Amino acid sequence: MGANTSQVSDLSESQSIRTLIGPDAISENEPFWNQLISFTFSSPNSSADAKLLEEAVVPLAKTLIQNNPRSGNFGALVRVFLSRTKELKISTECQDQLFIWQAHNALFLVRCLLKVFIREMNAEELRLQFSYQERVPGTYDSGCEDLLEELVCNLVHLIVEVPLLDITYNILFEAVTTLLILLSYQLFHKEILREGLIYGYLTRGRCLSLTSRLVKTLLYNFIRQENYPPAAQVFQTQSDGGGLLYGLASGVASGLWSVFTLGGVGSRPEQEQNPLPLSNQSLLLLLILANLTDGPDCPNPYRQAITCFKNTQDSSSFPSPQPHSFQINFNSLYTALCEQQKSDQVTLLLYTLLHQNSNMRTYILSRTDMENLVLPILEILYHVEERNSHHVYMALIILLILTEDDTFNRSIHEVTLKNISWYTERVLTEISLGSLLILVVIRTIQFNMTRTRDKYLHTNCLAALANMSAQFRNLHQYAAQRIISLFALLSKKHNKVLEQATQSLRGPLGADDGTVQPDYAQDLNVIEEVIRMMLEIINSCLSNSLHHNPNLLYALLYKRELFEQFRSHPSFQDIMQNLDTVIGFFSQRLEQAGSDLSVERVQEVIKKGAVALPKDRLKFPELKFKYVEEEQPEDFFIPYVWSLVFNSGVGLYWNSQGIELFSMDSP
């Protein structure tokens, strides 16, 4: 690069770059390094441009790989960067923009080269690239120095020590991104990597003592949601004029800051530029670290930190007996989670905190403004056809975890919402959060029945409804209708599958022509499981909160003929008893009230009857389902998190060829 380079196309022509990748060694004390890292570079601001940068760097990096064993220039470049990191904190306090800018440029070069190295070689070969150095008088030979570990530890130190200001934003972003790159070996392996050099440095080496500070800093980077600063704010003119070098720094600022508008994968559609690159990248790194597998003799320290951190408002004794514990402002974290819930990675963070951190789960469930968190989750599910399956699963599991709490199930029916703009099936001028939740979950079930037919999706949807059912309160008329209409849809599907199963058994004897016949018996079994679950949900509501749900009773009585066919069915006889009792009791009272009753009169009879029906006539155990993570969850989460890095990493592009961890149609 060097001071005159400004475009991707100039890279291969740059004399400084050619010298760096050439066969001749360059001493760390040479003025060359100052020239190399004092560049202005119009960085890409789209996926296509990011791809161009990657393609320009690859041949240069391959040349360096060939020459580096002789020249040691890559190690020299790393040491030049490391020598500057030692003074970064002081430079920040002194507002020394030029020093910070050069350190950023050095790290940017290291990161671009590392990305190619990692694709071209294994971890041991990578460590060798760090170890090569020219053996000439005056060259410092540290003997047993592990320069790769030194780089990893320095990056962690940089992230936790250097404060986030306008002048440090870009170098902090580069440090986070470089750690992501160093961990990206996983992308090129189908099997889950359970150990490795970088893994060891971060979980057992010198970085271990910084675990809690790194997790806390990454969380705060996410919480702060800082935009990348405009160039004019970064390099402000000093009152004394600033001098020649200061003027040079000011002149290149506009090129530097566009680093943060880089796009991502060429195979994905062009997206809006990410205005929060440090927040996004920090969250991705946090999720990667939290999902590293446990070692044979040591649990993942980053998961431990995620599991046990506490609220800064928590007055209980501290420090915690758990390793890597720390405190963070839960209110700020909750607000950020509510505001940013549209992305996969924020939904995954919310899932991780709810599932693994009991302190955060208790805090979230104690909030009196739960609608701020639940509404974005419901909107994700409402637009299920636009979301990838993993995002939908995470949203559903979050609801399932929330519905394990009875207080949540009661309180959501006390929150009144008005004019939900994204719900377009019907105008909902006023509805409770609980009724809206029921509507969205039922819609998800119906979508799944007609499109994906995913049993896992059904199970989680029905489990959430079942957990809520005993606390259903004053259901909106439309929500009550949708519960019964879902049962009607299931009944119709049951009859159709039953007919197909019967016909397949009567099929012609010579039909064995090698074609695979649908497994109607299995389909019938699945649909009957879902029907039984729906009957249990209705039963649970009627048994525990009959007098609170006149609209559900009205819908049930209006469509009571739906339930006739299941009364004598051996799979449903036991569960139909309560429904028969309710239908029989209210049908009798309606007959006694006369014929041609108005809707209002029917509702009046139902309300009075709900009070009159002896409670001991309806007995049904309360339904409770608890989310349990499957064995070896890493088989799901590690490919998922890396697919998010692949698709959402700011300024990162990987050629899809060679990606082994997930198929390219993954989320």
XYZ file of C-alpha atoms in Angstrom:
667
model
C 0.000 0.000 0.000
C 1.840 3.096 1.129
C 0.882 6.734 1.012
C -0.128 6.811 -2.647
C -2.419 3.775 -2.753
C -6.120 4.568 -2.810
C -7.945 1.869 -4.819
C -8.217 -1.931 -4.794
C -6.777 -1.968 -8.306
C -3.639 -0.215 -7.020
C -2.747 -2.990 -4.588
C -0.732 -5.136 -6.963
C 1.048 -2.057 -8.339
C 2.010 -0.654 -4.939
C 5.780 -0.617 -4.452
C 5.342 -0.872 -0.672
C 3.155 -3.977 -1.001
C 5.575 -5.566 -3.474
C 8.424 -4.953 -1.029
C 6.419 -6.440 1.864
C 5.606 -9.668 0.006
C 8.990 -9.921 -1.707
C 11.919 -12.178 -0.767
C 14.034 -9.487 0.930
C 13.855 -9.043 4.675
C 12.930 -5.662 6.078
C 14.188 -4.763 9.540
C 11.551 -3.617 11.993
C 13.515 -0.381 12.447
C 13.340 0.568 8.754
C 11.411 3.746 7.834
C 9.636 1.496 5.285
C 7.094 0.445 7.921
C 5.978 4.004 8.618
C 5.497 4.477 4.892
C 3.619 1.176 4.538
C 1.082 1.918 7.259
C 0.506 5.576 6.357
C -1.926 4.800 3.567
C -5.235 6.102 2.425
C -7.485 3.406 1.076
C -11.025 3.713 -0.231
C -12.367 0.578 1.341
C -15.305 -1.326 -0.183
C -18.827 -0.335 0.812
C -20.774 -3.178 -0.801
C -20.668 -6.956 -1.098
C -19.303 -6.692 -4.618
C -16.497 -4.365 -3.510
C -15.625 -6.588 -0.544
C -15.303 -9.464 -2.996
C -12.982 -7.361 -5.164
C -10.737 -6.617 -2.185
C -10.570 -10.309 -1.267
C -9.692 -11.293 -4.828
C -6.970 -8.619 -4.975
C -5.419 -9.737 -1.684
C -5.367 -13.497 -2.421
C -2.510 -13.535 -5.000
C -0.470 -11.083 -2.906
C -0.904 -13.217 0.213
C 0.054 -16.372 -1.703
C 3.265 -14.688 -2.859
C 4.019 -13.727 0.745
C 3.406 -17.331 1.850
C 6.156 -18.423 -0.584
C 8.635 -15.711 0.392
C 7.943 -15.356 4.109
C 10.072 -18.367 5.225
C 13.091 -16.476 3.845
C 12.126 -12.868 4.588
C 10.146 -13.145 7.815
C 8.308 -9.997 6.737
C 4.900 -11.163 7.963
C 6.259 -11.620 11.477
C 7.950 -8.235 11.192
C 4.611 -6.633 10.230
C 2.946 -8.276 13.246
C 5.731 -7.017 15.556
C 5.364 -3.501 14.106
C 1.675 -3.645 15.042
C 2.400 -5.100 18.499
C 4.980 -2.393 19.241
C 2.283 0.209 18.665
C -0.390 -1.502 20.765
C 1.684 -0.982 23.910
C 1.148 2.761 23.655
C -2.447 2.765 22.385
C -4.022 3.613 25.733
C -1.653 6.556 26.228
C -2.228 7.656 22.628
C -5.970 7.630 23.283
C -5.584 9.746 26.417
C -3.362 12.167 24.483
C -5.761 12.213 21.501
C -2.888 11.073 19.246
C -4.997 10.284 16.182
C -2.044 9.706 13.863
C -0.541 6.980 16.051
C -3.906 5.214 16.404
C -4.537 5.518 12.656
C -1.203 3.863 11.810
C -1.798 1.072 14.333
C -5.200 0.475 12.710
C -3.643 0.308 9.247
C -1.059 -2.228 10.403
C -3.786 -4.406 11.921
C -5.933 -4.067 8.791
C -3.037 -5.431 6.711
C -2.466 -8.289 9.177
C -6.176 -9.150 9.122
C -6.411 -9.191 5.302
C -3.364 -11.463 5.035
C -4.487 -13.749 7.883
C -7.810 -14.341 6.193
C -6.045 -15.849 3.174
C -3.473 -17.703 5.294
C -6.216 -19.476 7.269
C -7.852 -20.674 4.070
C -4.544 -21.899 2.658
C -2.966 -23.679 5.639
C -3.664 -25.455 8.912
C -3.064 -23.913 12.325
C 0.442 -25.341 12.794
C 1.507 -24.030 9.398
C 0.007 -20.678 10.351
C 2.098 -20.576 13.521
C 5.178 -21.247 11.381
C 4.374 -18.171 9.275
C 4.523 -16.154 12.488
C 7.821 -17.738 13.562
C 9.881 -17.032 10.422
C 12.369 -14.185 10.762
C 15.502 -13.106 8.957
C 18.668 -14.151 10.755
C 20.938 -11.151 10.307
C 22.964 -9.096 12.768
C 20.716 -6.661 14.560
C 17.586 -8.795 14.219
C 16.120 -9.708 17.573
C 15.612 -13.455 17.951
C 13.318 -14.201 20.866
C 13.902 -17.930 20.694
C 10.787 -19.456 22.199
C 8.486 -16.481 21.513
C 5.041 -17.516 20.232
C 4.153 -14.504 18.104
C 0.700 -15.859 17.225
C -0.237 -16.156 20.900
C 1.226 -12.688 21.459
C -1.057 -11.306 18.734
C -4.172 -13.022 20.134
C -3.485 -11.772 23.668
C -2.723 -8.256 22.435
C -6.013 -8.145 20.538
C -7.928 -9.182 23.655
C -6.018 -6.604 25.730
C -6.732 -3.942 23.126
C -10.484 -4.662 23.151
C -10.798 -4.565 26.955
C -8.290 -1.765 27.695
C -8.800 0.864 24.999
C -11.905 3.004 25.597
C -14.499 3.294 22.835
C -14.210 6.823 21.408
C -14.536 8.291 17.927
C -10.769 8.052 17.425
C -10.552 4.413 18.619
C -13.709 3.040 16.973
C -11.968 1.721 13.863
C -9.079 -0.029 15.608
C -11.461 -1.677 18.107
C -13.566 -2.865 15.186
C -10.439 -4.300 13.506
C -9.376 -6.079 16.711
C -12.780 -7.772 17.064
C -12.824 -8.671 13.355
C -9.296 -10.129 13.477
C -10.279 -12.431 16.364
C -13.250 -13.608 14.292
C -10.886 -14.311 11.385
C -8.502 -16.255 13.635
C -11.383 -18.449 14.806
C -12.713 -19.002 11.258
C -10.935 -22.348 10.760
C -14.284 -23.872 11.735
C -15.825 -22.696 8.440
C -13.611 -25.060 6.482
C -14.388 -28.192 8.519
C -17.618 -30.163 8.439
C -17.029 -31.678 11.847
C -17.155 -29.495 14.970
C -13.627 -28.477 16.008
C -13.207 -29.195 19.708
C -9.654 -27.981 20.110
C -7.025 -26.004 18.265
C -4.286 -23.432 18.676
C -6.463 -20.319 18.777
C -9.020 -22.149 20.935
C -6.222 -23.003 23.390
C -4.890 -19.444 23.494
C -8.339 -18.060 24.299
C -9.539 -20.698 26.781
C -6.406 -21.880 28.581
C -3.593 -19.452 27.851
C -2.729 -15.960 29.039
C -6.103 -14.668 27.789
C -8.023 -16.757 30.332
C -7.729 -14.127 33.068
C -9.396 -11.585 30.745
C -12.446 -13.779 29.999
C -15.000 -11.841 32.047
C -13.666 -8.461 30.885
C -13.818 -9.526 27.236
C -17.401 -10.821 27.527
C -18.434 -7.679 29.406
C -16.798 -5.382 26.818
C -18.390 -7.201 23.887
C -21.787 -6.981 25.603
C -21.327 -3.261 26.222
C -20.286 -2.757 22.587
C -23.588 -4.358 21.648
C -25.530 -2.331 24.224
C -24.064 1.022 23.170
C -25.115 0.601 19.522
C -22.568 3.223 18.441
C -22.646 4.415 14.853
C -19.253 4.623 13.197
C -18.126 8.207 13.606
C -18.107 10.648 10.688
C -14.588 11.472 9.498
C -15.034 15.114 10.381
C -15.511 14.205 14.042
C -12.531 11.883 14.146
C -9.803 14.091 12.767
C -10.714 17.528 14.041
C -8.315 20.347 13.280
C -6.316 21.391 16.295
C -6.378 25.031 17.312
C -2.663 25.385 16.561
C -3.046 24.135 13.008
C -1.866 20.616 13.747
C 1.238 20.508 11.555
C 2.060 18.587 8.386
C 1.623 15.036 9.699
C -1.654 15.954 11.327
C -2.847 17.335 8.054
C -1.909 14.068 6.321
C -4.016 12.108 8.806
C -6.944 14.441 8.269
C -6.672 13.987 4.513
C -6.992 10.193 4.628
C -9.807 9.973 7.162
C -12.624 9.714 4.644
C -11.012 6.658 3.090
C -10.428 4.941 6.428
C -13.909 5.188 7.797
C -15.472 3.567 4.779
C -13.903 0.339 6.059
C -17.048 0.016 8.144
C -19.455 0.048 5.231
C -18.070 -3.132 3.724
C -20.667 -5.599 2.510
C -20.511 -9.327 2.949
C -21.083 -12.485 0.993
C -21.487 -12.084 -2.744
C -24.135 -14.800 -2.893
C -26.513 -12.924 -0.640
C -28.650 -10.012 -1.807
C -27.223 -6.530 -1.404
C -28.160 -5.240 2.015
C -28.260 -1.790 3.511
C -24.927 -0.675 4.901
C -24.626 -1.670 8.542
C -24.595 1.554 10.567
C -23.515 -0.282 13.728
C -20.469 -2.305 12.634
C -18.749 -2.554 16.026
C -21.979 -3.570 17.768
C -22.717 -6.199 15.121
C -19.191 -7.623 15.005
C -18.856 -7.692 18.808
C -22.100 -9.645 19.101
C -20.959 -12.166 16.480
C -17.632 -12.686 18.286
C -19.450 -13.073 21.609
C -21.745 -15.759 20.154
C -18.776 -17.601 18.609
C -16.913 -17.579 21.948
C -20.000 -18.602 23.946
C -20.555 -21.596 21.665
C -17.010 -22.974 21.713
C -17.134 -26.556 22.946
C -15.932 -27.530 26.412
C -12.427 -28.940 26.538
C -11.737 -32.393 28.013
C -10.387 -30.871 31.230
C -11.848 -27.358 31.200
C -15.324 -25.965 30.525
C -15.681 -23.102 28.052
C -14.848 -20.025 30.181
C -16.842 -17.677 27.904
C -19.987 -19.748 28.392
C -19.307 -19.697 32.136
C -19.107 -15.894 32.005
C -22.354 -15.674 29.995
C -24.052 -18.009 32.475
C -23.316 -16.215 35.727
C -22.991 -12.443 35.229
C -25.180 -10.314 37.487
C -26.980 -6.987 37.471
C -25.038 -3.912 38.601
C -28.094 -3.179 40.766
C -27.760 -6.565 42.490
C -26.785 -5.837 46.091
C -26.101 -9.481 46.980
C -22.599 -10.475 48.021
C -19.956 -10.152 45.373
C -17.643 -11.539 44.085
C -19.537 -14.601 42.953
C -18.141 -18.072 43.734
C -18.525 -18.874 40.036
C -15.489 -18.291 37.812
C -15.433 -15.365 35.362
C -18.426 -13.627 36.940
C -18.984 -9.881 36.520
C -21.738 -7.270 36.740
C -23.471 -5.400 33.943
C -26.424 -3.021 33.692
C -29.417 -5.295 33.031
C -31.716 -2.407 32.156
C -29.405 -1.257 29.346
C -28.994 -4.824 28.092
C -32.765 -5.419 28.158
C -33.386 -2.191 26.214
C -30.849 -3.157 23.531
C -32.370 -6.637 23.234
C -35.832 -5.106 22.723
C -34.683 -2.543 20.156
C -32.533 -4.853 18.003
C -34.657 -8.008 17.934
C -35.045 -8.188 14.134
C -31.666 -9.818 13.485
C -30.854 -13.508 13.956
C -27.877 -12.777 16.158
C -29.804 -10.625 18.656
C -32.561 -13.256 18.899
C -29.860 -15.880 19.482
C -28.300 -13.728 22.223
C -31.702 -13.377 23.910
C -32.195 -17.156 23.732
C -28.714 -17.731 25.189
C -29.321 -15.365 28.102
C -32.820 -16.700 28.876
C -31.689 -20.310 28.708
C -28.309 -20.071 30.438
C -28.299 -17.054 32.769
C -30.850 -17.449 35.562
C -30.150 -13.901 36.837
C -31.064 -12.374 33.474
C -34.084 -14.673 33.069
C -35.449 -13.638 36.480
C -34.878 -9.977 35.626
C -36.633 -10.220 32.235
C -39.623 -12.020 33.748
C -39.911 -9.330 36.426
C -40.223 -6.485 33.893
C -43.555 -4.703 33.708
C -42.987 -3.770 30.052
C -42.674 -7.295 28.640
C -44.551 -6.231 25.506
C -41.383 -4.416 24.354
C -39.592 -7.761 24.209
C -42.452 -10.044 23.194
C -43.855 -7.961 20.316
C -40.638 -8.091 18.214
C -40.515 -11.880 18.768
C -44.131 -12.204 17.605
C -43.370 -10.083 14.550
C -40.550 -12.489 13.620
C -43.009 -15.392 13.801
C -45.716 -13.490 11.950
C -43.369 -13.065 8.988
C -42.357 -16.735 9.161
C -42.258 -17.105 5.370
C -39.567 -14.398 5.165
C -37.375 -15.798 7.957
C -34.954 -18.702 7.934
C -35.987 -21.752 9.927
C -33.278 -21.272 12.585
C -34.492 -17.752 13.383
C -38.070 -19.017 13.699
C -36.934 -21.851 16.019
C -35.078 -19.416 18.274
C -38.099 -17.096 18.482
C -40.395 -20.030 19.325
C -38.064 -21.433 21.971
C -37.861 -17.976 23.584
C -41.674 -17.980 23.846
C -41.616 -21.516 25.244
C -39.084 -20.515 27.938
C -41.142 -17.430 28.842
C -44.370 -19.455 29.071
C -42.788 -21.778 31.631
C -43.439 -18.927 34.086
C -47.013 -18.638 35.443
C -46.640 -14.956 36.270
C -45.760 -14.253 32.645
C -48.775 -16.256 31.475
C -51.089 -14.205 33.695
C -49.553 -10.788 33.069
C -49.672 -10.947 29.257
C -53.483 -10.951 29.419
C -53.382 -7.729 31.433
C -51.410 -5.776 28.791
C -53.678 -4.065 26.261
C -52.295 -3.255 22.814
C -53.772 -0.990 20.184
C -53.495 -1.034 16.394
C -50.811 -3.649 15.697
C -49.731 -2.381 12.273
C -47.831 -5.498 11.162
C -50.783 -7.830 11.824
C -52.640 -7.547 8.507
C -55.080 -10.493 8.531
C -57.562 -8.471 10.476
C -57.735 -4.992 11.982
C -57.007 -5.361 15.683
C -57.913 -2.024 17.224
C -57.518 -3.377 20.755
C -56.264 -6.753 21.946
C -54.349 -8.181 24.904
C -50.755 -9.266 24.457
C -51.824 -12.792 25.461
C -54.508 -13.002 22.756
C -52.078 -11.656 20.150
C -49.493 -14.252 21.181
C -52.098 -17.007 20.726
C -53.050 -15.651 17.269
C -49.448 -15.551 16.060
C -48.575 -19.028 17.372
C -51.708 -20.516 15.762
C -50.845 -18.783 12.490
C -47.354 -20.322 12.694
C -48.883 -23.785 13.196
C -51.167 -23.300 10.183
C -48.277 -22.081 8.027
C -46.267 -25.118 9.075
C -49.154 -27.495 8.266
C -49.458 -26.195 4.721
C -45.786 -25.549 3.929
C -42.912 -27.020 5.922
C -44.685 -29.771 7.911
C -41.975 -29.635 10.561
C -42.881 -31.705 13.604
C -40.356 -29.836 15.772
C -42.093 -26.545 14.973
C -45.512 -27.988 15.831
C -44.242 -29.365 19.113
C -42.812 -26.051 20.328
C -45.857 -24.035 19.239
C -48.274 -26.401 20.989
C -46.082 -26.594 24.096
C -46.156 -22.786 24.431
C -49.964 -22.739 24.042
C -50.298 -25.586 26.539
C -48.173 -23.752 29.124
C -50.395 -20.687 28.758
C -53.746 -22.495 28.612
C -54.550 -22.655 32.335
C -54.083 -18.883 32.544
C -56.032 -17.901 29.396
C -57.998 -14.810 30.419
C -60.675 -12.881 28.527
C -59.511 -14.116 25.142
C -60.226 -11.789 22.258
C -63.156 -12.986 20.148
C -60.862 -13.485 17.149
C -58.300 -15.460 19.185
C -61.062 -17.754 20.457
C -62.355 -18.277 16.910
C -58.827 -19.109 15.662
C -58.354 -21.778 18.346
C -61.528 -23.544 17.231
C -60.845 -22.981 13.513
C -57.395 -24.555 13.948
C -59.117 -27.570 15.468
C -61.502 -27.596 12.483
C -58.542 -27.567 10.091
C -56.908 -30.429 11.987
C -60.167 -32.430 11.913
C -60.475 -31.971 8.167
C -56.853 -32.997 7.656
C -57.351 -36.002 9.931
C -60.299 -37.216 7.869
C -58.386 -36.764 4.625
C -55.313 -38.652 5.854
C -57.508 -41.380 7.343
C -59.217 -41.819 3.959
C -55.827 -41.946 2.168
C -54.515 -44.484 4.660
C -57.595 -46.663 4.177
C -57.306 -46.485 0.373
C -53.611 -47.364 0.468
C -54.428 -50.521 2.438
C -56.995 -51.490 -0.207
C -54.598 -50.746 -3.081
C -54.329 -53.190 -6.053
C -52.196 -56.225 -5.398
C -49.876 -55.569 -8.333
C -49.058 -52.044 -7.217
C -45.530 -52.860 -6.085
C -43.745 -51.121 -8.949
C -40.867 -49.799 -6.878
C -42.392 -46.358 -6.228
C -42.219 -45.126 -2.650
C -45.683 -44.869 -1.132
C -46.430 -42.085 1.378
C -46.392 -43.267 4.976
C -50.029 -42.458 5.737
C -49.926 -44.349 9.024
C -47.130 -42.077 10.271
C -48.968 -38.973 8.997
C -52.090 -40.132 10.793
C -50.136 -40.698 13.997
C -48.652 -37.184 13.867
C -51.991 -35.497 13.156
C -53.668 -37.416 15.985
C -50.912 -36.312 18.378
C -51.541 -32.680 17.386
C -55.336 -33.081 17.727
C -54.921 -34.614 21.188
C -52.678 -31.710 22.193
C -55.263 -29.181 20.972
C -57.990 -30.996 22.923
C -55.769 -30.897 26.020
C -55.188 -27.140 25.559
C -58.951 -26.479 25.273
C -59.559 -28.810 28.246
C -56.949 -27.049 30.360
C -58.522 -23.666 29.674
C -62.054 -24.852 30.432
C -61.012 -26.661 33.610
C -58.928 -23.819 35.050
C -60.462 -20.593 33.736
C -63.896 -21.357 32.281
C -65.585 -18.236 33.696
C -62.789 -15.998 32.321
C -63.315 -17.080 28.705
C -66.878 -16.563 27.447
C -65.626 -15.966 23.883
C -63.925 -19.365 23.766
C -67.092 -21.009 25.119
C -69.167 -19.247 22.469
C -66.826 -20.401 19.660
C -66.790 -23.943 21.072
C -70.581 -24.167 21.210
C -70.978 -22.597 17.779
C -68.798 -25.356 16.262
C -69.701 -28.184 18.669
C -70.424 -30.627 15.828
C -66.646 -30.671 15.112
C -66.075 -32.685 18.261
C -68.706 -35.373 17.599
C -66.418 -37.659 15.574
C -63.793 -37.790 18.337
C -66.166 -38.778 21.155
C -65.999 -42.481 20.270
C -62.417 -42.450 18.939
C -60.264 -44.676 21.200
C -57.397 -42.150 21.181
C -59.574 -39.301 22.462
C -62.355 -40.832 24.589
C -60.712 -39.967 27.914
C -60.029 -36.379 26.980
C -63.479 -35.794 25.470
C -65.266 -36.287 28.809
C -64.749 -32.699 30.021
C -65.704 -31.278 26.630
C -68.872 -33.397 26.580
C -69.730 -32.113 30.060
C -69.255 -28.471 29.014
C -71.037 -28.815 25.659
C -73.933 -30.756 27.239
C -74.324 -28.330 30.160
C -74.380 -25.172 28.048
C -76.432 -26.695 25.220
C -79.139 -27.544 27.752
C -79.139 -24.014 29.178
C -79.358 -22.518 25.673
C -82.308 -24.775 24.833
C -84.042 -23.665 28.031
C -83.469 -20.032 27.048
C -85.553 -20.473 23.870
C -84.953 -20.430 20.138
C -83.663 -17.711 17.765
C -81.454 -16.222 20.452
C -79.425 -13.109 19.607
C -75.632 -13.174 19.957
C -75.920 -10.959 23.021
C -78.465 -13.291 24.651
C -76.284 -16.355 23.964
C -73.307 -14.604 25.553
C -75.424 -13.701 28.571
C -76.508 -17.355 29.000
C -72.864 -18.463 28.685
C -71.639 -15.988 31.314
C -74.301 -17.010 33.812
C -73.749 -20.696 33.046
C -69.986 -20.383 33.594
C -70.655 -19.263 37.154
C -73.297 -21.947 37.722
C -71.290 -24.943 36.446
C -69.868 -26.774 39.486
C -66.073 -26.666 39.290
C -65.688 -30.196 40.624
C -67.329 -31.518 37.440
C -64.243 -30.491 35.428
C -60.967 -32.068 36.427
C -57.883 -31.830 34.290
C -54.208 -31.615 35.289
C -52.398 -28.375 34.470
C -50.228 -28.716 31.387
C -46.541 -27.909 31.793
C -43.807 -28.248 29.201
C -40.201 -27.283 29.794
C -37.612 -26.559 27.136
C -34.616 -28.873 27.337
C -31.661 -28.380 25.027
C -30.895 -31.476 23.006
C -27.744 -33.489 23.554
C -24.730 -32.086 21.712
C -26.348 -28.697 21.033
C -23.126 -27.586 19.349
C -24.129 -29.612 16.279
C -26.919 -27.072 15.765
C -25.509 -23.862 17.236
C -21.942 -23.774 15.890
C -22.957 -24.069 12.198
C -25.777 -21.595 12.855
C -23.526 -18.965 14.465
C -20.890 -19.278 11.747
C -23.573 -18.953 9.062
C -24.465 -15.625 10.724
C -20.824 -14.521 10.554
C -20.707 -15.625 6.913
C -23.885 -13.710 6.050
C -23.775 -10.744 8.431
C -20.126 -10.064 9.249
C -19.380 -6.438 8.403
C -16.589 -6.089 5.849
C -16.110 -9.851 5.516
C -16.376 -11.912 2.360
C -15.710 -15.618 1.960
C -15.834 -17.496 -1.308
C -18.541 -20.104 -0.786
C -16.378 -22.804 -2.383
C -14.560 -24.602 0.380
C -17.079 -23.757 3.099
C -17.732 -27.161 4.688
C -19.501 -26.364 7.960
C -22.945 -25.701 6.463
C -24.599 -25.960 3.083
C -24.908 -22.699 1.203
C -28.703 -22.697 1.468
C -28.365 -22.606 5.255
C -29.558 -19.461 7.028
